[in-house]
Short mmCIF file of C-alpha atoms in Angstrom, two decimals:
data_model
loop_
_atom_site.label_atom_id
_atom_site.label_comp_id
_atom_site.label_asym_id
_atom_site.label_seq_id
_atom_site.Cartn_x
_atom_site.Cartn_y
_atom_site.Cartn_z
CA MET A 651 1.00 32.92 -28.68
CA SER A 652 2.11 28.95 -28.02
CA ASP A 653 -0.70 26.71 -27.16
CA THR A 654 -0.32 25.47 -23.76
CA ILE A 655 -1.51 22.74 -21.36
CA ILE A 656 -2.08 23.49 -17.86
CA ILE A 657 -1.30 20.30 -15.87
CA PRO A 658 -2.95 20.42 -11.93
CA PHE A 659 -0.90 18.55 -9.57
CA PHE A 660 -3.43 18.01 -7.38
CA PRO A 661 -6.89 18.41 -9.32
CA SER A 662 -10.11 19.75 -7.66
CA ASP A 663 -12.74 17.75 -9.81
CA THR A 664 -15.02 15.80 -7.90
CA LEU A 665 -14.88 12.90 -10.11
CA LEU A 666 -11.03 12.91 -10.27
CA LEU A 667 -10.84 12.99 -6.71
CA ILE A 668 -12.42 10.04 -6.25
CA CYS A 669 -9.85 8.10 -7.34
CA PRO A 670 -6.98 9.11 -4.98
CA PHE A 671 -8.99 9.13 -2.23
CA LEU A 672 -10.00 5.58 -2.75
CA SER A 673 -6.01 4.87 -3.21
CA PHE A 674 -5.58 6.53 -0.07
CA ILE A 675 -7.99 4.57 1.64
CA THR A 676 -7.58 1.02 0.84
CA CYS A 677 -3.75 1.81 1.23
CA LEU A 678 -4.69 3.02 4.85
CA ALA A 679 -6.37 0.20 5.46
CA ALA A 680 -3.75 -2.19 4.23
CA LEU A 681 -0.83 -0.47 6.38
CA ILE A 682 -2.79 -0.68 9.62
CA ALA A 683 -3.66 -4.12 8.70
CA SER A 684 -0.12 -5.09 8.15
CA LEU A 685 1.24 -3.20 11.25
CA SER A 686 -1.36 -4.74 13.34
CA LEU A 687 -0.97 -8.38 12.43
CA ARG A 688 2.75 -7.88 11.72
CA LEU A 689 2.86 -9.21 7.97
CA TYR A 690 6.34 -7.57 7.28
CA LYS A 691 8.25 -10.21 8.73
CA ASP A 692 9.43 -11.82 5.56
CA SER A 693 11.35 -9.75 2.54
CA MET A 694 8.61 -10.02 0.08
CA GLY A 695 6.38 -8.44 2.93
CA VAL A 696 8.76 -5.75 3.81
CA MET A 697 8.72 -4.93 -0.04
CA SER A 698 4.87 -4.93 0.00
CA LEU A 699 4.85 -2.59 2.99
CA TYR A 700 7.52 0.03 1.20
CA ILE A 701 5.24 0.27 -2.01
CA ILE A 702 1.97 0.76 0.02
CA ILE A 703 3.56 3.55 2.15
CA ALA A 704 5.07 5.16 -1.26
CA ASP A 705 1.44 4.94 -2.50
CA LEU A 706 0.23 6.88 0.81
CA CYS A 707 2.94 9.69 0.18
CA PHE A 708 1.66 9.96 -3.42
CA GLU A 709 -1.91 10.12 -2.66
CA PHE A 710 -2.12 12.20 0.69
CA PRO A 711 -0.95 15.54 -0.76
CA LYS A 712 -3.73 15.33 -3.68
CA LEU A 713 -6.26 14.96 -0.78
CA ILE A 714 -4.90 18.04 1.43
CA ALA A 715 -3.97 20.44 -1.30
CA CYS A 716 -6.92 19.75 -3.71
CA PHE A 717 -9.46 22.42 -1.97
CA GLY A 718 -9.69 25.96 -3.01
CA TYR A 719 -7.89 27.83 -0.02
CA GLU A 720 -5.27 30.32 -0.43
CA LYS A 721 -1.60 28.61 -1.05
CA SER A 722 1.75 29.57 -1.72
CA PHE A 723 4.47 28.36 -3.95
CA HIS A 724 6.11 27.35 -1.00
CA PHE A 725 3.40 25.13 0.15
CA CYS A 726 2.84 23.49 -3.46
CA ASN A 727 6.85 22.84 -3.23
CA ILE A 728 6.50 20.86 -0.25
CA MET A 729 3.22 19.06 -1.18
CA LEU A 730 4.75 18.00 -4.58
CA ALA A 731 8.03 16.97 -2.72
CA PHE A 732 5.87 14.47 -1.06
CA SER A 733 3.82 13.32 -4.08
CA HIS A 734 6.92 13.06 -5.95
CA PHE A 735 9.05 10.90 -3.73
CA GLY A 736 5.80 8.44 -3.48
CA MET A 737 5.35 8.12 -7.15
CA VAL A 738 8.81 7.64 -7.96
CA SER A 739 9.53 5.07 -5.09
CA SER A 740 6.50 3.02 -6.17
CA PHE A 741 7.84 3.03 -9.49
CA PHE A 742 10.99 1.36 -8.40
CA TRP A 743 9.70 -1.05 -5.81
CA ALA A 744 7.08 -2.22 -8.72
CA ALA A 745 10.04 -2.83 -11.17
CA PHE A 746 12.05 -4.57 -8.29
CA PHE A 747 9.17 -6.96 -7.92
CA SER A 748 9.65 -7.99 -11.51
CA HIS A 749 13.53 -8.44 -10.91
CA LEU A 750 12.85 -10.80 -7.48
CA LEU A 751 10.50 -12.54 -10.07
CA PHE A 752 13.19 -13.10 -12.35
CA ARG A 753 15.98 -13.98 -9.81
CA VAL A 754 13.43 -16.41 -8.11
CA ALA A 755 12.68 -18.03 -11.48
CA LYS A 756 16.33 -18.30 -12.43
CA THR A 757 17.75 -19.48 -9.12
CA HIS A 758 14.57 -21.49 -7.68
CA ASN A 759 15.56 -19.76 -4.53
CA VAL A 760 12.48 -18.29 -2.68
CA HIS A 761 14.33 -16.58 -0.24
CA VAL A 762 16.71 -14.86 -2.59
CA SER A 763 15.11 -11.15 -2.04
CA LYS A 764 17.30 -11.23 1.49
CA LYS A 765 20.22 -11.02 -0.90
CA TYR A 766 18.92 -7.48 -2.69
CA MET A 767 17.09 -5.80 -0.12
CA THR A 768 19.65 -3.33 0.86
CA LEU A 769 20.00 -2.39 -2.97
CA TYR A 770 16.15 -2.08 -3.51
CA VAL A 771 15.90 0.00 -0.38
CA VAL A 772 19.10 2.39 -1.80
CA CYS A 773 17.56 2.59 -5.20
CA ALA A 774 13.90 2.76 -4.18
CA VAL A 775 14.06 4.98 -1.38
CA VAL A 776 17.57 6.84 -1.06
CA LEU A 777 17.67 7.78 -4.76
CA PRO A 778 14.00 9.05 -4.99
CA ILE A 779 14.51 11.37 -2.01
CA LEU A 780 17.58 12.83 -3.36
CA HIS A 781 15.91 13.06 -6.80
CA THR A 782 12.69 15.02 -4.85
CA ILE A 783 15.12 17.66 -3.50
CA ALA A 784 16.53 18.40 -6.52
CA SER A 785 13.18 19.03 -8.25
CA MET A 786 12.31 21.19 -5.43
CA PHE A 787 15.07 23.83 -6.93
CA THR A 788 13.43 23.99 -10.00
CA ASP A 789 10.47 25.85 -11.60
CA TYR A 790 9.01 22.52 -12.19
CA VAL A 791 5.54 23.43 -9.93
CA GLU A 792 4.04 26.81 -10.26
CA TYR A 793 1.42 28.41 -8.15
CA ASN A 794 -1.58 29.95 -10.08
CA PRO A 795 -3.10 32.28 -7.53
CA THR A 796 -6.14 32.86 -9.78
CA THR A 797 -7.30 29.27 -9.38
CA ARG A 798 -5.29 28.56 -5.91
CA SER A 799 -3.87 25.57 -7.55
CA CYS A 800 -0.32 23.98 -7.85
CA ILE A 801 0.24 23.38 -11.57
CA HIS A 802 2.83 22.54 -14.43
CA THR A 803 2.61 24.25 -17.46
CA MET A 804 3.53 22.62 -20.95
CA THR A 805 3.92 24.14 -24.11
CA VAL A 806 2.61 21.84 -27.03
CA GLY A 807 5.07 21.30 -29.68
CA GLN A 808 8.16 21.50 -27.19
CA VAL A 809 9.97 19.21 -25.22
CA ASP A 810 9.31 19.85 -21.59
CA TYR A 811 12.73 18.65 -20.19
CA GLY A 812 11.46 19.27 -16.33
CA TYR A 813 8.68 16.98 -17.25
CA VAL A 814 10.81 14.19 -18.93
CA LEU A 815 13.49 14.51 -16.10
CA TYR A 816 11.50 14.55 -13.18
CA THR A 817 8.54 11.89 -14.16
CA GLN A 818 9.12 10.41 -17.49
CA LEU A 819 12.79 9.20 -17.09
CA PRO A 820 12.23 7.16 -13.78
CA LEU A 821 8.71 5.97 -15.06
CA VAL A 822 10.26 5.02 -18.40
CA MET A 823 13.08 3.25 -16.65
CA ALA A 824 10.96 1.21 -14.21
CA ILE A 825 8.65 0.18 -16.94
CA LEU A 826 11.87 -0.82 -19.19
CA MET A 827 13.30 -2.79 -16.53
CA SER A 828 9.86 -4.59 -15.71
CA LEU A 829 9.47 -5.58 -19.32
CA TYR A 830 13.10 -6.79 -19.49
CA TRP A 831 12.80 -9.04 -16.24
CA TYR A 832 9.51 -10.05 -17.61
CA VAL A 833 11.09 -11.26 -20.56
CA GLY A 834 13.72 -12.94 -18.67
CA THR A 835 11.13 -14.74 -16.60
CA ILE A 836 9.05 -16.21 -19.48
CA LEU A 837 11.28 -19.00 -20.30
CA GLN A 838 12.05 -19.67 -16.46
CA LEU A 839 8.94 -19.53 -15.01
CA ARG A 840 7.39 -22.66 -16.07
CA HIS A 841 10.21 -24.58 -14.05
CA VAL A 842 9.42 -22.97 -10.83
CA PHE A 843 6.12 -24.03 -11.06
CA GLU A 844 6.81 -27.35 -11.87
CA LYS A 845 9.43 -27.47 -8.91
CA GLY A 846 6.17 -26.46 -6.64
CA HIS A 847 7.67 -23.76 -4.94
CA ASP A 848 5.34 -22.08 -1.84
CA PHE A 849 6.05 -18.63 -2.98
CA ASP A 850 3.21 -16.13 -4.02
CA LEU A 851 4.63 -15.52 -7.80
CA LEU A 852 1.30 -13.88 -8.66
CA THR A 853 2.17 -10.94 -6.58
CA LEU A 854 5.72 -10.39 -8.08
CA ILE A 855 3.56 -10.42 -11.56
CA LEU A 856 1.09 -7.95 -10.51
CA TYR A 857 2.68 -5.02 -8.88
CA PRO A 858 5.07 -4.28 -12.13
CA ALA A 859 1.57 -4.98 -14.15
CA ILE A 860 -0.03 -2.33 -12.62
CA LEU A 861 2.94 -0.10 -12.56
CA ILE A 862 2.69 -0.31 -16.63
CA ILE A 863 -1.20 -0.34 -16.91
CA CYS A 864 -1.62 2.79 -14.95
CA TRP A 865 1.40 4.83 -15.89
CA THR A 866 1.58 4.18 -19.87
CA PRO A 867 -1.68 5.79 -21.45
CA ALA A 868 -0.37 8.97 -19.19
CA THR A 869 2.96 9.05 -20.32
CA ILE A 870 2.07 8.40 -24.48
CA ALA A 871 -0.52 11.42 -24.01
CA SER A 872 2.28 13.53 -22.69
CA THR A 873 4.86 12.55 -24.89
CA MET A 874 2.46 13.31 -27.86
CA ALA A 875 2.27 16.92 -26.53
CA PHE A 876 5.80 17.04 -27.11
CA PHE A 877 5.52 16.63 -30.93
CA GLY A 878 2.50 19.08 -31.24
CA ILE A 879 -0.17 17.12 -30.89
CA ARG A 880 -2.74 18.24 -28.19
CA PRO A 881 -4.57 15.22 -26.50
CA ASN A 882 -7.95 14.94 -25.91
CA PRO A 883 -8.91 16.40 -22.55
CA SER A 884 -11.46 13.69 -21.45
CA PHE A 885 -9.17 11.03 -22.39
CA VAL A 886 -6.25 13.06 -20.19
CA ALA A 887 -8.86 13.34 -17.35
CA VAL A 888 -9.25 9.38 -17.86
CA PHE A 889 -5.55 8.67 -17.80
CA GLN A 890 -5.09 10.82 -14.75
CA GLY A 891 -7.72 9.02 -12.71
CA LEU A 892 -6.07 5.65 -13.92
CA VAL A 893 -2.53 7.13 -12.42
CA GLN A 894 -4.16 7.81 -9.24
CA LEU A 895 -5.71 4.21 -9.03
CA GLN A 896 -2.24 2.56 -8.59
CA GLY A 897 -2.20 2.83 -4.82
CA PHE A 898 -5.97 1.07 -5.01
CA PHE A 899 -4.80 -1.76 -7.14
CA ASP A 900 -1.42 -2.16 -4.85
CA ALA A 901 -3.66 -2.35 -1.69
CA LEU A 902 -5.88 -5.07 -3.21
CA VAL A 903 -2.87 -7.12 -4.36
CA TYR A 904 -1.18 -6.51 -0.93
CA GLY A 905 -4.50 -7.62 0.52
CA ARG A 906 -4.77 -10.75 -1.59
CA SER A 907 -1.12 -11.85 -1.05
CA LYS A 908 -1.55 -11.46 2.81
CA SER A 909 -5.15 -13.05 2.35
CA LEU A 910 -6.38 -9.90 4.54
CA PHE A 911 -9.73 -10.02 2.84
CA ARG A 912 -10.39 -13.64 4.10
CA PHE A 913 -8.71 -12.67 7.68
CA ILE A 914 -11.47 -9.87 7.65
CA TRP A 915 -14.37 -11.72 6.62
CA LEU A 916 -13.40 -14.59 9.06
CA CYS A 917 -12.95 -11.93 12.16
CA CYS A 918 -16.42 -10.31 11.22
CA ARG A 919 -18.22 -13.57 11.13
CA LYS A 920 -16.50 -14.26 14.45
CA ARG A 921 -17.66 -11.35 15.52
CA ARG A 922 -21.33 -11.91 14.35
CA SER A 923 -21.00 -15.02 16.04
CA ILE A 924 -19.92 -13.84 19.47
CA ASP A 925 -22.55 -11.09 19.32
CA GLN A 926 -25.37 -13.64 18.56
CA ARG A 927 -23.96 -15.54 21.55
CA ILE A 928 -23.70 -12.53 24.06
CA SER A 929 -27.43 -11.74 22.47
CA GLN A 930 -28.82 -14.97 23.55
CA SER A 931 -27.12 -15.11 26.91
CA SER A 932 -28.31 -11.67 27.49
CA GLU A 933 -32.14 -12.79 26.59
CA GLN A 934 -31.31 -15.82 28.69
CA ASP A 935 -30.03 -13.63 31.58
CA SER A 936 -33.25 -11.40 30.92
CA ILE A 937 -35.33 -14.45 31.16
CA ASP A 938 -33.59 -15.30 34.35
CA THR A 939 -33.43 -12.22 35.99
CA GLU A 940 -37.53 -11.98 35.50
CA GLU A 941 -37.96 -15.53 36.83
CA ALA A 942 -35.81 -14.74 40.17
CA LEU A 943 -37.73 -11.55 40.61
CA ARG A 944 -41.48 -13.32 40.23
CA LEU A 945 -40.15 -16.10 42.70
CA SER A 946 -38.75 -13.12 45.09
CA LEU A 947 -42.29 -11.52 44.93
CA MET A 948 -43.97 -14.62 45.61
CA ARG A 949 -41.66 -15.57 48.76
CA ARG A 950 -42.45 -12.21 50.13
CA GLU A 951 -46.17 -12.20 49.63
CA ILE A 952 -46.15 -15.97 51.20
CA ARG A 953 -44.39 -14.23 54.12
CA LYS A 954 -46.80 -11.54 54.54
CA ILE A 955 -49.68 -14.05 54.55
CA ASP A 956 -47.57 -15.98 56.97
CA THR A 957 -47.27 -13.21 59.19
CA ARG A 958 -50.76 -12.03 59.03
CA SER A 959 -52.21 -15.40 60.16
CA THR A 960 -49.96 -16.03 62.79
CA THR A 961 -51.05 -11.99 64.55
CA GLU A 962 -54.79 -13.69 63.86
CA MET A 963 -53.80 -16.74 65.83
CA TYR A 964 -52.68 -14.23 68.64
#
């Protein structure tokens, strides 16, 4: 009997759920802040918003399908479709940040992103949708009624063509493109800093770097299985957790690039100051009210004394 590896698409282990939950909450907060403050007016803001939405699509099904209730193949297929689209879309958006970095470094034009935005959307949104639809008509996802989980079965020592086509191929393409544009940028980047352009180059560097760091270990582990080497389950769990943290790191980069953390801190500080003023004003109003009430009672007593004195005179 062949040695198989069961890969749960939506792990139910509490420790593994912390990572997608953390990513989902931070991405959701970044999305709400972006829409509320309208931080998507420039091209790079739009790209950042796209990758945050992709991360949400990737993480949200994991929080829905992780519980042990009765499911079905169609449920698994639909949940995986949302997650798969978010995964592939985030791959290419991350790679396109490195492309934008390369073009800015080469042309010294910080507005060059507008020229490529249509191409970015086609490659990072439309193509992942088509890729996801194609995956839905295969046996890439299975439903295990015993464990009530959505799984993928991989045989050790055999090439898993479904996994290669639907996960490794877009991932490796994105990583190779990012590395290619990174290398092309190295010699150019110094001139951009010398020109003193007011452009957030660090954001362009970090998004592709997060993709490479989060997904490379898991890709290596799955490739080892193709050659008959069974990865250590503990390492696989760590690699899965790292994959789920991509959205968390993306949200942190987005928050840093848009100064959201500083804005939130200033808002909290301003709110605290307003609350203190209101509290002080309320205390003063309370003192004034008590004083007014005391004076009113004194006037009433004086009127009673005057009325009594007048009655006695008559």
